[in-house]
Amino acid sequence: MTQMETQPAAIAPGRVEPHPVIEMRDITIAFGGVRALDGVGLRLFPGEVHALMGENGAGKSTLIKALTGVYSIDSGSILIDGEEHTFSTPAAAQGAGISTVYQEVNLVPNLTVAENMLLGREPRKLGRIDVRAMNRRAQETLDRLGLDISPTSVLGEHPIAVQQLVAIARAVDVEARVLILDEPTSSLDADEVEKLFEVMRSLRDHGVAIVFVSHFLDQIYEISDRMTILRNGTLVGERMVAETTQLELVKLMIGRELEVLERIDREVAATEAIKSGQPVMKALGLSRKGALQAVDLELYEGEVIGLAGLLGSGRTELARLLFGADTADAGELQVGSKTRRLRSPRHAIDRRIAFSSENRRSEGVIEDLTVADNMLLALQASRGWLRPIPRAERSRLVSKYIETLDIRPANPQALMRNLSGGNQQKVLLARWLITQPRILILDEPTRGIDIGAKAQIQQVVADLARDGMSVVFISSELEEVLRLSDRLVVMRDRRKIDERPNQDVSVSDVLEIIAGSARAEEATRA
Amino acid sequence: MTATTATPGDLSVWDRVRGYSPSSRHLPVLATLALFVGMFGAGGIRYEGFADPQVVLTLFVDNAFLIVLAVGMTFVILTGGIDLSVGSVVALSTMIAASTLEAGWPPAAAMAAVLLAGTALGTLMGLVIHYFDIQPFIATLAGMFLARGLCYLISVDSIPIRDDTFFAIAAHQFTLPGGYFITPTVLVALAAVALAAYVLHRTRFGRTVYAIGGSESSAMLMGLRVARTKVGVYAISGFCAALAGLLFSLYTLSGYSLHALGMELDAIAAVVIGGTLLTGGRGLVVGSMLGVLVLGTIQTFISFDGTLSSWWTKIVIGSLVLVFVVIQRVMTRRQP
Ligand SMILES: Nc1ncnc2c1ncn2[C@@H]1O[C@H](COP(=O)(O)OP(=O)(O)OP(=O)(O)O)[C@@H](O)[C@H]1O
Ligand SMILES: [Mg+2]
């Protein structure tokens, strides 16, 4: 093992104090014989942003949960301010000034935004909760994060990205010494990430130690000072970010050079060639009150349409209307040559439309079923429950997708709840790919997925499109949208503002389109 | 700023009245209220003397114990649990009260013993549910048999209550202007509802109850006191069941092991009709009270009619529960 590399040589002189607030030594945790962590260590100093790096399933979230008292450790020790101390519950960790945003949004959807931010530490007056003070305090924190929502609105009514921001707001509201953020940026767009970084920087300058997990290397390089790298549950080493190149880092994480990352093997299809046929799906003035203003859209065979736009621009809403997860108030939808009313997802699945939702926790993953069952769910549903999939076929399909998407552990019988976040996402994707749909709608399919697997997934989508599948692709990562799409549809303020072939379009072009339309609107109003 | 954003400074009165919950969360309760008013209107048109305010007051008088029971049940169901033991605990409470009084205990001591026993049993079930991770259904089913069994251990026969204090309370009536009256039990029930509403909405314990109903694992990761709260709601339900047992013994003036058979189901039905989600996290204690009143109104209907068999009560309650569960299902599915 490479314990050597964790020696203090990596500490930058000057800014970091010599005593770590937290030191984890030789942590080992096994789940039913399988070691999720094997002798891993982590040192955290006041006033630093510390990135925890590793592929999907490397053990990042497990290490965080070991520290904060969610899991109990099998061996090893945790030192807080140099003294050995183990937390038995998340509440105890919070009490000691460790504030954590876990990977999935872990809030309660049935309460208000303000309550979610302040539950357990509501301001009180004479023993009773002071609702007004609570809402006021929540509003202040929301303002600091630039989040324009009402503290009295119910959390579950907001999209997942907003919920993620509320979870962050909850964590930064307290006076914490240690702030842990496990993939907080996975569904945020650039603006929100920037706001979050501002808050992180100011906390760091006030001496807070921050742990940051992300699969976006650019973000890591922008915000972090130091990093600890894990691979397969073992410690690879600790490095200063400034002294490690991205290539070196990737090599440390995956243990070999990464080839596919550069560019997807895909010629952006000539739009004219595609448009020669009949559209497989055509939306005319599709709209839904409060969600989307009338949108026209044509989707051709073998084409990938990328929906670009910022948070709340209506991308997800459009996807849900196309799939029939929500019903449109007006407009019509043609699938094939006929006008269809997609009244329910069931209808859509029958017409061979598949939709992978951005909200994997509440709309996708069934935690208590196995990986195989989760994968086969949609296919089985579309065949009807009276025609079971033959056993041989089942295992062939499942192992094929476990291999293509590199799902770990590569065990079809593993329980879904025991998979890491990124691996759960891959299983969900496989669920829809298995149905071999004609139209595939992907809402944030690579959320929380590591760089290697991301490239793999993009490749799979590109291959499927080449074989004739039509794809609607949504991602808050614009680079990814541009890499994959043949045609770009740009959304803003819940309507479509632009559509163009994806030829020589850059990220800044897209941002310019969005900003430009905002300016134009200002001008007409003035 | 968008239209939905309200700065705390300019919260309208209405916002403040709504407090925690936007009106969508009050809808089920409003539906129950409408149902109750509608049933009363229909009764008033059909039967002479039905629309008399005293009929409403009598509903409270006759169902005070059920209201208290439903209050406790609301706490449990809000966390996503269930308490099947409450009917048996009511019976056990009447037995403890009757037998201790018979043995010559002072009434205050008898009441204290009842409340203590109920709370202890509730706490015990809560501990089993939380620390051994047993399904609430199973644990409280065991509690239900246990409490019923304890009744028989005390006595197989009915024990009459002859205590003067109990008699006095049972016979007491508060006269209201206009010649209407209520009993002390009604005040106890209303106090229970008010206290429960306060605890649920204005204390950390209460908000944690809702949080656990929303997502127990999230509540745990948010660092809330899940263990204490979960055990607490069963303790509260046990206490309420014991209190309901006391009210019931004032109503029947006897202790009997076959009292309150199946009453836990009435309580659950009232909570569901009152708009509380069986999966937890949504509902108001006032709704449960309205649910009890709806159940009571059905009975009043049948007694006013005179020709209908009392089995109609069960049929109507059954249908109402079904309708309400379906409505809730549809409403929650509408949510994004
Ligand atoms: N409760 C559990 N039971 C069994 N195995 C588990 C459990 N929790 C995690 N694991 C396993 O431990 C390993 C590490 O998972 P972890 O969630 O820490 O990964 P991660 O680094 O956070 O990955 P990601 O980037 O996908 O979030 C995985 O192989 C996972 O399957
Ligand atoms: Mg993780």
Coordinates of C-alpha atoms in Angstrom, one line a residue, chain A residues 70 90-91 94 102 106-108 110-112 115-116 119-122 124 128-129 131-132 134-136 139 148 150 152 154 156 170 361, chain B residues 1-2 4-8 11 16 20 22 24-25 198 201-204 207 210-211 214-215 217-218 220-224 281-282 336:
Chain A
V70 CA -23.8 6.8 10.5
P90 CA -25.2 11.9 13.2
A91 CA -26.7 14.0 15.9
Q94 CA -23.5 17.7 14.5
Y102 CA -24.9 13.6 2.5
N106 CA -31.6 13.9 2.8
L107 CA -34.4 16.3 3.7
V108 CA -38.1 15.7 4.4
N110 CA -43.4 17.2 3.5
L111 CA -42.2 20.2 5.5
T112 CA -41.4 23.7 4.4
E115 CA -38.2 24.0 8.5
N116 CA -35.9 21.7 6.5
L119 CA -35.2 21.4 12.0
G120 CA -33.7 20.5 15.3
R121 CA -32.4 24.0 16.0
E122 CA -35.4 26.2 15.4
R124 CA -37.6 29.4 20.1
R128 CA -42.2 27.4 21.6
I129 CA -40.9 27.6 18.0
V131 CA -42.0 30.6 13.3
R132 CA -41.4 34.2 12.2
M134 CA -37.3 30.8 11.8
N135 CA -38.6 32.0 8.4
R136 CA -36.6 35.2 8.6
Q139 CA -34.5 33.8 4.2
D148 CA -34.9 32.8 -4.8
S150 CA -40.0 31.3 -0.4
T152 CA -42.6 28.9 3.6
V154 CA -43.1 23.0 0.8
G156 CA -41.1 18.6 -2.1
R170 CA -29.1 23.8 6.1
R361 CA -34.2 8.6 -5.2
Chain B
M1 CA -38.0 38.4 -7.0
T2 CA -40.7 36.1 -8.1
T4 CA -43.8 33.3 -4.6
T5 CA -41.2 35.0 -2.6
A6 CA -42.3 36.7 0.5
T7 CA -39.9 38.4 2.8
P8 CA -40.7 37.6 6.4
L11 CA -46.0 38.2 5.7
R16 CA -49.3 33.9 9.5
Y20 CA -46.5 26.2 8.7
P22 CA -49.8 26.1 2.8
S24 CA -52.9 22.5 0.0
R25 CA -52.1 20.6 3.2
Y198 CA -49.7 23.0 20.2
H201 CA -46.8 22.6 15.6
R202 CA -44.9 24.6 18.1
T203 CA -42.4 22.3 19.6
R204 CA -39.3 20.6 18.2
R207 CA -41.9 18.9 14.1
Y210 CA -43.7 15.2 10.9
A211 CA -40.1 14.8 9.8
G214 CA -41.6 12.4 5.8
S215 CA -38.5 10.2 5.8
S217 CA -33.7 8.0 7.3
S218 CA -33.4 11.6 6.4
M220 CA -31.8 10.5 11.2
L221 CA -29.1 12.0 8.9
M222 CA -30.4 15.5 9.7
G223 CA -29.4 14.7 13.3
L224 CA -32.9 14.8 14.7
G281 CA -45.9 13.1 7.5
R282 CA -49.2 14.8 6.7
P336 CA -44.4 16.8 -8.6

